[in-house]
Coordinates of C-alpha atoms and ligand atoms in Angstrom, one line a residue:
M1342 CA 87.8 121.8 135.1
K1343 CA 91.0 121.1 133.4
K1344 CA 92.5 117.7 133.3
I1345 CA 96.1 117.1 132.4
L1346 CA 97.3 113.6 131.6
L1347 CA 100.9 113.0 131.1
M1348 CA 101.9 109.8 129.5
A1349 CA 105.6 109.2 129.1
M1350 CA 106.4 106.7 126.4
A1351 CA 110.0 105.4 126.3
A1352 CA 109.6 104.3 122.7
L1353 CA 112.9 105.1 121.0
M1354 CA 113.4 108.7 120.3
A1355 CA 109.8 109.5 121.0
T1356 CA 108.1 110.8 124.0
F1357 CA 104.4 111.2 123.8
T1358 CA 102.6 113.6 126.0
L1359 CA 98.8 113.8 126.0
I1360 CA 97.2 116.9 127.3
S1361 CA 93.4 117.1 127.5
C1362 CA 91.6 120.3 128.1
S1363 CA 87.9 119.6 128.3
K1364 CA 86.1 122.7 127.0
D1365 CA 82.8 122.0 128.5
D1366 CA 84.2 121.1 132.0
S1367 CA 82.6 117.7 131.8
P1368 CA 84.6 114.7 133.0
M1369 CA 86.5 113.1 130.2
N1370 CA 84.6 109.9 129.4
P1371 CA 85.3 109.4 125.8
T1372 CA 82.8 107.6 123.6
E1373 CA 84.2 105.2 121.0
Q1374 CA 84.9 106.9 117.6
V1375 CA 84.1 110.4 118.9
L1376 CA 86.9 112.9 119.2
N1377 CA 86.8 114.6 122.6
D1378 CA 87.4 118.3 122.6
G1379 CA 90.7 119.5 123.8
E1380 CA 94.4 119.7 122.9
W1381 CA 96.1 116.4 122.2
T1382 CA 99.7 115.5 121.4
G1383 CA 101.1 112.5 119.4
N1384 CA 104.4 111.4 117.9
G1385 CA 105.5 109.4 114.9
E1386 CA 108.7 108.6 113.2
G1387 CA 109.4 110.3 109.9
R1388 CA 112.3 109.9 107.5
S1389 CA 114.9 111.6 109.6
G1390 CA 113.5 111.5 113.1
S1391 CA 110.5 112.0 115.2
F1392 CA 107.5 114.2 114.6
I1393 CA 105.6 115.7 117.6
V1394 CA 102.3 117.3 116.8
K1395 CA 99.6 119.1 118.7
V1396 CA 96.0 118.6 117.6
I1397 CA 93.2 120.8 118.7
V1398 CA 89.7 119.3 118.6
E1399 CA 86.6 121.5 118.9
S1400 CA 83.0 120.4 118.6
H1401 CA 84.4 116.8 118.0
Q1402 CA 86.4 117.8 114.9
V1403 CA 90.0 118.8 114.3
T1404 CA 90.3 122.6 114.0
K1405 CA 94.1 122.9 114.1
V1406 CA 97.3 120.8 113.8
T1407 CA 100.6 122.2 114.8
V1408 CA 103.9 120.4 114.1
V1409 CA 105.7 121.1 117.3
S1410 CA 109.0 119.5 116.3
Q1411 CA 110.3 117.5 113.3
S1412 CA 113.7 116.8 111.7
E1413 CA 112.6 116.4 108.0
S1414 CA 114.4 118.2 105.2
I1415 CA 112.9 121.4 103.9
F1416 CA 112.0 119.4 100.7
A1417 CA 109.4 117.5 102.7
Q1418 CA 107.6 120.8 103.7
D1419 CA 105.1 120.5 100.8
A1420 CA 104.0 117.1 102.0
I1421 CA 103.9 118.2 105.6
N1422 CA 101.7 121.3 104.8
S1423 CA 99.3 119.2 102.7
I1424 CA 98.8 116.6 105.4
V1425 CA 98.3 119.2 108.1
A1426 CA 95.7 120.9 105.9
S1427 CA 93.9 117.7 105.2
A1428 CA 93.7 116.8 108.9
V1429 CA 91.7 119.9 109.6
G1430 CA 88.0 119.0 109.7
K1431 CA 88.6 115.3 110.4
T1432 CA 86.2 113.6 112.8
D1433 CA 88.1 110.3 112.8
V1434 CA 91.6 109.0 112.3
M1435 CA 93.4 109.6 109.0
S1436 CA 94.1 106.9 106.5
V1437 CA 97.7 106.3 105.4
E1438 CA 98.0 106.2 101.6
V1439 CA 101.5 105.1 100.7
D1440 CA 102.7 106.7 97.5
G1441 CA 106.1 105.5 96.4
V1442 CA 106.6 108.3 93.9
T1443 CA 106.0 111.4 95.9
G1444 CA 109.4 111.1 97.5
A1445 CA 107.9 111.8 101.0
T1446 CA 106.5 108.4 101.9
L1447 CA 108.2 108.1 105.2
T1448 CA 107.7 111.7 106.1
S1449 CA 104.0 111.4 105.3
T1450 CA 103.6 108.1 107.2
G1451 CA 105.4 109.5 110.3
L1452 CA 103.3 112.6 110.3
I1453 CA 100.0 110.8 109.9
D1454 CA 101.1 108.3 112.6
A1455 CA 101.7 111.3 114.9
I1456 CA 98.3 112.9 114.1
N1457 CA 96.6 109.6 114.5
M1458 CA 98.2 109.0 117.9
A1459 CA 96.8 112.3 119.0
L1460 CA 93.4 111.5 117.6
Y1461 CA 93.3 108.0 119.2
A1462 CA 94.1 109.7 122.5
A1463 CA 91.2 112.1 121.8
M1464 CA 89.0 109.1 121.4
G1465 CA 90.3 107.5 124.6
K1466 CA 91.5 104.5 122.6
P1467 CA 94.9 102.8 123.1
V1468 CA 97.2 103.0 120.0
D1469 CA 99.6 100.2 119.0
G1470 CA 102.6 101.9 120.5
E1471 CA 100.8 102.0 123.9
K1472 CA 99.8 98.4 124.0
T1473 CA 101.6 96.7 126.9
Y1474 CA 102.5 93.0 126.4
K1475 CA 103.2 90.4 129.0
D1476 CA 105.2 87.2 129.1
D1477 CA 104.1 85.0 126.2
T1478 CA 105.1 82.1 124.0
C1479 CA 105.1 81.4 120.3
D1480 CA 106.7 79.2 117.7
I1481 CA 109.0 81.7 115.9
V1482 CA 110.1 85.1 117.0
I1483 CA 111.4 87.4 114.2
I1484 CA 113.4 90.4 115.3
G1485 CA 113.0 93.3 112.8
A1486 CA 110.1 94.1 110.5
G1487 CA 112.1 95.2 107.4
G1488 CA 112.3 93.3 104.1
A1489 CA 114.3 90.4 105.6
G1490 CA 112.0 90.0 108.7
L1491 CA 108.8 90.1 106.8
S1492 CA 110.1 87.7 104.0
A1493 CA 111.0 85.3 106.8
A1494 CA 107.6 85.6 108.4
V1495 CA 105.7 85.0 105.2
A1496 CA 107.9 82.1 104.2
A1497 CA 107.6 80.5 107.6
A1498 CA 103.9 80.8 107.6
E1499 CA 103.7 79.4 104.1
T1500 CA 105.8 76.4 105.2
D1501 CA 103.6 75.6 108.1
G1502 CA 100.3 77.5 108.4
N1503 CA 99.8 76.4 112.1
L1504 CA 102.8 78.3 113.5
K1505 CA 102.4 81.2 115.8
I1506 CA 104.8 83.8 114.5
I1507 CA 105.5 87.1 116.1
V1508 CA 107.5 89.9 114.5
L1509 CA 109.0 92.5 116.8
E1510 CA 110.0 95.9 115.6
K1511 CA 111.7 98.5 117.8
Q1512 CA 110.8 101.4 115.6
G1513 CA 107.4 102.9 115.5
I1514 CA 107.0 101.9 111.8
I1515 CA 107.9 98.8 109.9
G1516 CA 110.3 98.8 106.9
G1517 CA 113.7 99.8 108.2
N1518 CA 116.2 100.5 105.5
T1519 CA 114.0 98.7 103.0
N1520 CA 111.8 101.7 103.0
N1521 CA 114.6 103.7 101.5
S1522 CA 115.9 101.2 98.9
T1523 CA 115.5 102.2 95.3
G1524 CA 117.6 100.1 92.9
G1525 CA 116.0 96.7 92.7
I1526 CA 116.6 93.0 93.2
N1527 CA 119.3 91.1 91.4
A1528 CA 118.7 87.6 90.1
A1529 CA 119.8 85.7 87.0
E1530 CA 118.0 83.2 84.7
T1531 CA 114.6 84.6 85.7
D1532 CA 111.5 84.3 83.6
I1533 CA 111.3 88.1 83.5
Q1534 CA 114.8 88.4 82.0
K1535 CA 114.0 85.6 79.5
G1536 CA 110.8 87.5 78.5
L1537 CA 112.9 90.6 77.9
G1538 CA 115.5 88.7 75.9
I1539 CA 118.2 89.3 78.5
E1540 CA 120.8 86.5 78.4
D1541 CA 122.2 85.8 81.8
S1542 CA 123.4 82.9 83.9
K1543 CA 123.8 82.0 87.6
K1544 CA 127.5 81.5 86.8
L1545 CA 127.9 85.0 85.5
F1546 CA 125.9 86.4 88.5
Y1547 CA 128.2 84.4 90.8
D1548 CA 131.3 85.7 89.0
D1549 CA 130.2 89.3 89.1
T1550 CA 129.3 89.1 92.8
M1551 CA 132.7 87.6 93.7
S1552 CA 134.7 90.0 91.5
G1553 CA 132.7 93.0 92.9
G1554 CA 133.5 91.7 96.4
K1555 CA 137.2 91.4 95.5
Y1556 CA 136.9 87.6 96.2
E1557 CA 136.6 88.2 99.9
N1558 CA 133.0 86.8 99.7
I1559 CA 132.3 83.4 101.3
P1560 CA 131.8 81.3 98.2
A1561 CA 129.2 78.9 99.7
L1562 CA 127.0 81.9 100.7
V1563 CA 127.3 83.4 97.2
E1564 CA 126.5 80.1 95.5
N1565 CA 123.4 79.6 97.7
F1566 CA 122.3 83.2 97.1
V1567 CA 122.7 83.0 93.3
E1568 CA 120.9 79.6 93.2
H1569 CA 117.9 80.8 95.2
A1570 CA 117.5 84.3 93.6
P1571 CA 115.3 83.4 90.6
V1572 CA 112.9 81.3 92.7
T1573 CA 112.6 84.3 95.1
I1574 CA 111.7 86.6 92.2
S1575 CA 108.9 84.2 91.2
W1576 CA 107.9 84.0 94.9
L1577 CA 107.6 87.8 95.1
T1578 CA 105.7 88.1 91.8
G1579 CA 103.4 85.3 93.2
L1580 CA 102.7 87.6 96.2
G1581 CA 101.8 90.4 93.8
A1582 CA 105.1 92.2 93.3
D1583 CA 105.7 94.0 90.0
L1584 CA 109.3 93.3 89.0
S1585 CA 108.8 93.7 85.3
D1586 CA 111.5 96.3 84.6
V1587 CA 115.1 95.0 84.6
G1588 CA 118.0 97.5 84.8
L1589 CA 121.7 97.6 84.9
M1590 CA 123.8 98.4 88.0
G1591 CA 127.5 98.9 88.4
G1592 CA 129.6 95.8 88.3
S1593 CA 126.9 93.6 86.7
S1594 CA 127.7 92.3 83.3
V1595 CA 124.1 92.3 82.2
K1596 CA 120.7 93.8 83.2
R1597 CA 119.6 91.8 86.2
T1598 CA 118.2 94.3 88.7
H1599 CA 114.5 93.6 88.9
R1600 CA 112.2 96.6 89.8
P1601 CA 108.7 97.8 89.3
K1602 CA 107.5 99.0 85.9
G1603 CA 109.2 102.2 84.7
G1604 CA 112.0 101.9 87.3
T1605 CA 110.0 102.9 90.4
A1606 CA 111.8 102.5 93.7
I1607 CA 111.7 98.9 94.9
G1608 CA 111.5 99.6 98.7
P1609 CA 108.0 101.0 99.3
H1610 CA 106.6 98.5 96.8
L1611 CA 108.3 95.5 98.4
M1612 CA 107.2 96.5 101.9
K1613 CA 103.6 96.9 100.8
I1614 CA 103.6 93.4 99.2
L1615 CA 105.2 91.8 102.2
K1616 CA 103.0 93.7 104.7
D1617 CA 99.9 92.6 102.8
A1618 CA 101.1 89.0 102.8
T1619 CA 101.7 89.1 106.6
S1620 CA 98.2 90.5 107.2
N1621 CA 96.7 87.8 104.9
K1622 CA 98.5 85.2 107.0
N1623 CA 97.5 86.8 110.3
I1624 CA 101.1 87.2 111.4
E1625 CA 101.4 89.5 114.4
I1626 CA 103.7 92.5 114.1
R1627 CA 104.5 94.5 117.3
T1628 CA 106.0 97.9 116.6
S1629 CA 107.7 99.9 119.3
N1630 CA 108.7 96.6 120.9
K1631 CA 112.5 96.5 121.3
V1632 CA 114.4 93.3 121.9
T1633 CA 117.0 93.9 124.6
D1634 CA 118.5 90.4 124.7
L1635 CA 118.2 86.8 123.7
L1636 CA 117.0 84.2 126.2
S1637 CA 119.3 81.2 126.2
A1638 CA 118.7 77.7 127.6
V1639 CA 121.3 75.7 129.6
D1640 CA 122.1 73.6 126.5
G1641 CA 123.3 76.8 124.8
S1642 CA 120.3 77.0 122.4
V1643 CA 118.2 80.2 122.1
K1644 CA 114.8 80.0 123.6
G1645 CA 113.3 83.4 123.0
V1646 CA 113.8 87.1 123.6
K1647 CA 113.6 89.7 126.2
V1648 CA 111.5 92.7 125.0
Q1649 CA 110.9 96.2 126.1
N1650 CA 107.3 97.5 125.7
A1651 CA 106.7 101.0 124.4
N1652 CA 106.1 102.1 128.0
G1653 CA 109.5 100.8 129.1
S1654 CA 108.3 97.7 131.0
S1655 CA 109.8 94.3 129.9
Y1656 CA 108.4 90.9 129.1
N1657 CA 109.8 87.6 127.9
L1658 CA 108.7 86.0 124.7
T1659 CA 109.7 82.4 124.6
S1660 CA 109.9 80.6 121.3
K1661 CA 111.1 77.5 119.6
A1662 CA 113.2 79.5 117.1
V1663 CA 114.4 83.1 116.7
I1664 CA 115.3 84.8 113.5
I1665 CA 117.4 87.9 113.7
A1666 CA 116.6 90.4 110.9
T1667 CA 117.6 93.6 112.5
G1668 CA 119.6 95.1 109.6
G1669 CA 123.0 96.7 109.8
F1670 CA 124.7 99.3 111.9
G1671 CA 125.1 102.1 109.4
A1672 CA 123.4 104.6 111.6
N1673 CA 125.6 103.8 114.6
L1674 CA 128.5 106.2 113.6
D1675 CA 130.5 105.4 116.7
M1676 CA 130.5 101.7 115.7
V1677 CA 131.2 102.5 112.1
T1678 CA 134.1 104.7 112.9
S1679 CA 135.6 102.4 115.5
L1680 CA 135.7 99.7 112.9
Q1681 CA 136.6 102.0 110.0
P1682 CA 138.2 105.2 111.2
S1683 CA 138.5 106.5 107.6
L1684 CA 134.7 107.0 107.6
R1685 CA 134.8 109.7 110.3
G1686 CA 132.8 112.7 109.1
F1687 CA 130.8 110.8 106.4
A1688 CA 127.1 111.2 106.3
T1689 CA 124.9 108.1 106.5
L1690 CA 122.0 107.0 104.3
N1691 CA 120.7 104.7 107.0
H1692 CA 117.4 105.0 108.9
P1693 CA 117.9 105.8 112.6
G1694 CA 117.2 102.3 113.8
A1695 CA 120.2 100.7 112.0
T1696 CA 122.3 100.7 115.2
G1697 CA 123.6 97.1 115.3
D1698 CA 121.9 96.0 118.6
A1699 CA 122.2 92.3 117.7
F1700 CA 125.9 92.3 118.0
D1701 CA 125.7 93.0 121.7
W1702 CA 123.5 89.9 122.2
M1703 CA 126.1 87.7 120.7
K1704 CA 128.6 88.2 123.6
A1705 CA 126.6 86.0 126.0
I1706 CA 125.9 83.2 123.5
G1707 CA 129.1 83.1 121.6
G1708 CA 127.8 84.1 118.2
A1709 CA 130.6 84.9 115.8
T1710 CA 130.9 87.8 113.4
V1711 CA 132.8 88.2 110.0
Q1712 CA 134.3 91.0 108.1
M1713 CA 132.9 93.7 110.4
A1714 CA 135.1 96.4 108.9
N1715 CA 133.7 96.0 105.4
I1716 CA 131.5 99.0 105.3
Q1717 CA 130.2 100.3 102.0
I1718 CA 129.9 103.9 101.0
H1719 CA 127.6 104.7 98.1
P1720 CA 129.0 107.2 95.6
T1721 CA 125.9 109.2 94.8
A1722 CA 124.2 110.6 98.0
E1723 CA 122.6 113.9 98.2
V1724 CA 124.0 114.6 101.7
T1725 CA 122.1 117.7 102.7
N1726 CA 119.0 115.6 102.9
H1727 CA 120.6 112.2 103.3
I1728 CA 118.9 110.9 100.1
L1729 CA 120.3 108.1 98.0
I1730 CA 120.4 108.8 94.3
T1731 CA 120.1 105.4 92.8
E1732 CA 122.9 103.9 90.8
A1733 CA 120.2 103.1 88.2
V1734 CA 120.4 106.8 87.1
R1735 CA 123.9 106.0 85.8
G1736 CA 122.7 102.6 84.6
N1737 CA 120.1 104.4 82.5
G1738 CA 122.7 106.8 81.0
A1739 CA 123.8 109.6 83.4
I1740 CA 127.5 110.7 83.7
L1741 CA 129.5 112.2 86.5
V1742 CA 131.5 115.4 86.1
N1743 CA 133.6 117.3 88.6
H1744 CA 133.6 121.0 89.5
E1745 CA 135.8 121.6 86.4
S1746 CA 133.0 120.1 84.2
N1747 CA 135.1 117.1 83.3
R1748 CA 134.3 113.4 83.5
F1749 CA 136.8 111.6 85.7
C1750 CA 135.9 107.8 85.8
N1751 CA 133.8 105.0 84.3
E1752 CA 130.6 105.8 86.1
M1753 CA 129.5 102.2 86.0
N1754 CA 132.4 100.9 87.9
T1755 CA 131.8 99.3 91.3
R1756 CA 130.9 101.6 94.2
D1757 CA 134.2 101.5 95.9
V1758 CA 136.0 102.6 92.8
V1759 CA 133.5 105.4 91.9
S1760 CA 133.3 106.6 95.5
A1761 CA 137.1 106.8 95.6
A1762 CA 137.2 108.7 92.3
I1763 CA 134.6 111.3 93.5
L1764 CA 136.5 111.8 96.8
D1765 CA 139.6 112.6 94.7
Q1766 CA 137.8 115.5 93.0
T1767 CA 137.6 119.1 94.1
R1768 CA 135.6 119.3 97.4
G1769 CA 135.2 115.5 97.3
E1770 CA 132.0 115.8 95.4
A1771 CA 130.6 115.5 91.8
F1772 CA 127.6 116.3 89.7
L1773 CA 125.4 113.6 88.2
I1774 CA 124.4 114.9 84.8
F1775 CA 121.5 113.5 82.6
D1776 CA 118.9 114.6 80.1
Q1777 CA 115.2 114.3 79.7
G1778 CA 115.6 111.0 78.0
V1779 CA 117.2 109.5 81.1
R1780 CA 114.6 111.1 83.3
K1781 CA 111.8 109.6 81.3
S1782 CA 113.3 106.2 81.4
L1783 CA 113.4 105.9 85.2
A1784 CA 110.4 106.7 87.4
A1785 CA 112.7 106.9 90.5
I1786 CA 113.9 110.2 89.1
E1787 CA 110.4 111.7 89.6
T1788 CA 110.9 111.2 93.3
Y1789 CA 114.0 113.3 93.2
A1790 CA 112.2 115.9 91.2
N1791 CA 109.4 115.9 93.8
Q1792 CA 112.1 116.3 96.5
H1793 CA 113.4 119.4 94.6
L1794 CA 116.8 117.7 94.2
L1795 CA 117.2 118.4 90.5
S1796 CA 118.9 121.5 89.0
E1797 CA 117.7 122.1 85.5
G1798 CA 118.7 123.9 82.4
A1799 CA 117.0 124.3 79.0
T1800 CA 120.5 124.0 77.5
V1801 CA 123.7 122.4 78.7
A1802 CA 125.1 125.9 79.2
E1803 CA 122.1 126.9 81.4
L1804 CA 122.5 123.8 83.5
A1805 CA 126.2 124.6 84.0
D1806 CA 125.3 128.1 85.1
A1807 CA 122.6 126.7 87.4
V1808 CA 125.1 124.6 89.3
G1809 CA 128.1 126.9 89.0
I1810 CA 130.5 124.9 86.8
P1811 CA 132.2 126.0 83.5
A1812 CA 129.6 126.0 80.7
E1813 CA 131.9 125.6 77.7
T1814 CA 133.7 122.6 79.2
L1815 CA 130.5 121.0 80.2
S1816 CA 129.3 121.3 76.6
E1817 CA 132.5 119.8 75.3
T1818 CA 132.3 117.0 77.9
I1819 CA 128.8 116.1 76.9
N1820 CA 129.5 116.3 73.2
R1821 CA 132.5 114.0 73.5
Y1822 CA 130.5 111.5 75.6
N1823 CA 127.7 111.5 73.1
A1824 CA 130.1 110.9 70.2
Q1825 CA 131.7 108.0 72.1
Q1826 CA 128.3 106.6 73.0
K1827 CA 127.3 106.6 69.3
V1828 CA 130.2 104.4 68.4
G1829 CA 129.9 102.3 71.6
A1830 CA 133.4 103.0 72.8
D1831 CA 134.4 105.1 75.7
E1832 CA 138.1 105.8 74.9
D1833 CA 138.4 108.0 78.0
F1834 CA 137.3 105.7 80.8
G1835 CA 136.3 102.4 79.2
R1836 CA 132.5 102.5 79.9
S1837 CA 131.1 99.6 77.7
A1838 CA 128.5 100.0 75.0
T1839 CA 125.9 98.4 77.2
E1840 CA 126.7 100.8 80.0
M1841 CA 126.1 103.8 77.6
P1842 CA 122.5 103.2 76.6
V1843 CA 121.7 106.7 75.4
A1844 CA 123.3 109.9 74.2
L1845 CA 122.6 112.9 76.4
E1846 CA 121.0 115.2 73.9
T1847 CA 117.3 115.7 74.8
A1848 CA 116.6 119.0 76.7
P1849 CA 116.1 119.9 79.4
Y1850 CA 119.2 118.8 81.2
Y1851 CA 119.5 118.0 84.8
A1852 CA 122.2 117.8 87.6
V1853 CA 122.3 116.6 91.2
R1854 CA 125.3 117.4 93.4
V1855 CA 126.5 114.1 94.9
T1856 CA 128.9 113.0 97.6
P1857 CA 129.7 109.5 98.9
A1858 CA 128.0 108.5 102.1
I1859 CA 127.7 105.4 104.4
H1860 CA 125.3 103.0 102.8
H1861 CA 125.6 99.3 103.8
T1862 CA 127.4 97.4 106.5
M1863 CA 128.6 94.3 104.7
G1864 CA 130.1 92.4 107.7
G1865 CA 127.9 90.9 110.3
L1866 CA 126.9 87.6 112.0
S1867 CA 128.5 84.5 110.8
V1868 CA 125.9 82.3 109.1
N1869 CA 125.8 79.1 107.1
T1870 CA 123.7 78.4 104.0
D1871 CA 120.8 77.3 106.2
T1872 CA 120.9 80.8 107.7
Q1873 CA 121.9 79.4 111.1
V1874 CA 124.0 81.7 113.3
L1875 CA 127.5 80.2 113.9
K1876 CA 129.9 80.2 116.8
A1877 CA 133.6 80.9 116.2
D1878 CA 134.2 77.2 115.8
G1879 CA 131.7 77.0 112.9
T1880 CA 129.0 75.1 114.8
P1881 CA 125.5 76.5 114.7
I1882 CA 123.7 78.0 117.8
P1883 CA 120.6 75.8 118.0
R1884 CA 117.3 77.5 117.1
L1885 CA 119.0 80.8 116.1
Y1886 CA 118.8 82.1 112.5
A1887 CA 119.7 85.4 110.8
A1888 CA 119.1 87.0 107.5
G1889 CA 119.8 90.3 105.6
E1890 CA 122.2 93.1 106.5
V1891 CA 122.8 91.8 110.0
T1892 CA 124.8 88.9 108.5
G1893 CA 128.2 89.0 106.9
G1894 CA 130.3 87.3 104.3
L1895 CA 128.0 87.4 101.2
H1896 CA 129.2 90.6 99.8
G1897 CA 132.9 90.5 100.6
A1898 CA 134.7 93.8 100.3
N1899 CA 132.2 95.5 98.1
R1900 CA 128.5 94.8 97.5
L1901 CA 127.0 95.1 94.1
G1902 CA 124.0 97.4 93.6
G1903 CA 120.9 95.3 93.6
N1904 CA 122.4 92.6 95.8
G1905 CA 121.3 94.2 99.1
V1906 CA 117.6 93.8 98.5
A1907 CA 118.2 90.5 96.9
D1908 CA 120.0 89.3 100.0
I1909 CA 117.2 90.3 102.3
V1910 CA 114.4 88.6 100.4
V1911 CA 116.4 85.5 99.3
N1912 CA 117.9 84.8 102.7
G1913 CA 114.9 86.2 104.7
R1914 CA 112.7 83.6 102.8
L1915 CA 115.3 80.9 103.4
A1916 CA 115.5 81.6 107.1
G1917 CA 111.7 81.4 107.4
I1918 CA 111.6 78.1 105.6
A1919 CA 114.6 76.7 107.6
A1920 CA 113.2 77.7 111.0
S1921 CA 109.8 76.4 110.2
K1922 CA 111.0 73.1 108.8
K1923 CA 113.3 72.6 111.8
L1924 CA 110.2 72.9 114.1
K1925 CA 108.5 70.1 112.2
Q1926 CA 111.4 67.7 112.8
Ligands
LIG2500 C1 121.0 102.1 94.6 O1 119.8 102.1 94.1 O2 121.9 102.6 94.1 C2 121.1 101.3 95.9 C3 120.7 100.0 95.7 C4 121.6 99.0 96.4 O3 122.4 99.4 97.3 O4 121.5 97.8 96.1

């Protein structure tokens, strides 16, 4: 007998089909923990889209895994092959081991999720994405399980341990754009900076942020942000974060970008710390649960959310406060180009869920937005695979050259300036050039090596040949840069001595072809310093808060590197505290 079960799951891009073919013709009556023989299908979300896998179970163990469809880059193939190979022989679900340095964390997690969905189906057990929720109540609903949402959840629970807090995430995995973030978290006057002998001040941080934002930033938001940044760093280290390495990013006068030891990417580390903290506090996170609207009361306050289950059915979650932490809209290219037509044709570095859903919800409740057309492009994206090459590579000493092998700008200028300079070069692209010394100084570069993004040469001439640019000119360019670095004066483009930490003279040499791409949406919901969402007349909408990239006004016309992750944790934490304190009043 052959049984076919078809389960349609309306979770985001994913459809999940489960097909069971019982080999021994016995009725399917799965026993807990035992994999039932047959052919099972599951899905998961990788870095660039959904995985669909087919898993064959024979004699209660996995004998074959086929990746039916996927959208990952070819560079993720090694990770995919290795996970598929390790699934064979399993008699239980796989464990997810997050490794922030392999460069394939999201790919690996998505693929393992897909395989596990198939294996849970083989056991006859429901998986998270299948769970169907009904109307419910809680104290605080947080929309979005990225860095801002989880910071808010943890801080709210710390402020009042009795609150029932539910975090809703429309994607199948938590993390949002935070999963992709690399650079670090800006803060001034931190104990870590002091320990490293870095002299900084909140005033200097404020001035850099305002100047980087071309003074379009809302001053009160910047003051509040700068003021709460150091305490947020201590809060994160108290939760177990390693922020011991402090680097330099474009537009910052001093080193203030806090990141894990060795310069490892901040995002996966931060998400692990915040996820652990939510688990310790028993905060419920519902993935594949998409908020479709806000529920408002007759007095104009917000009293909860309308949610779509993974199976497409809906329920209402009423609450005393709602915190919107849904991120930006950098993956919604229609919205981006309608606001900023000059960005037509640009690639995006955003995860697929960054679609700006929250802005639709504002129409009914009168929530205001600010500076929506302020959309940032990041100068150094590897656009074939949509991978951000962190500004920290330049901060640690790399230069940019064009197709003619010449430098063309101060590489440490702000992102808008460097992006514009690259777009003026031949083919609108450039090569990020560095040596083994820079590579050794920044662990994030190992990720790019694992992703096979680095071209390499034992000599400068070999590197030039490898990427197809003039060798003699590249040698002259690097020699000239090195001479200027040694005297601490860049006569050509004005890069300061601090911004030229090393000469590029330790072989091998490396290059990455880079192009500007859509990175961050700086405009968003209008908020005050208590993270309350405001109406056009400046009055707050009762019980509604927002934090992170969904808000606008902090960054002005141009966000500084390291201020994005700082924004989500500083303001996420403040939103959690504000909402929780309000409930006590
Ligand atoms: C980067 O690492 O260059 C991006 C970090 C940021 O946007 O703050």
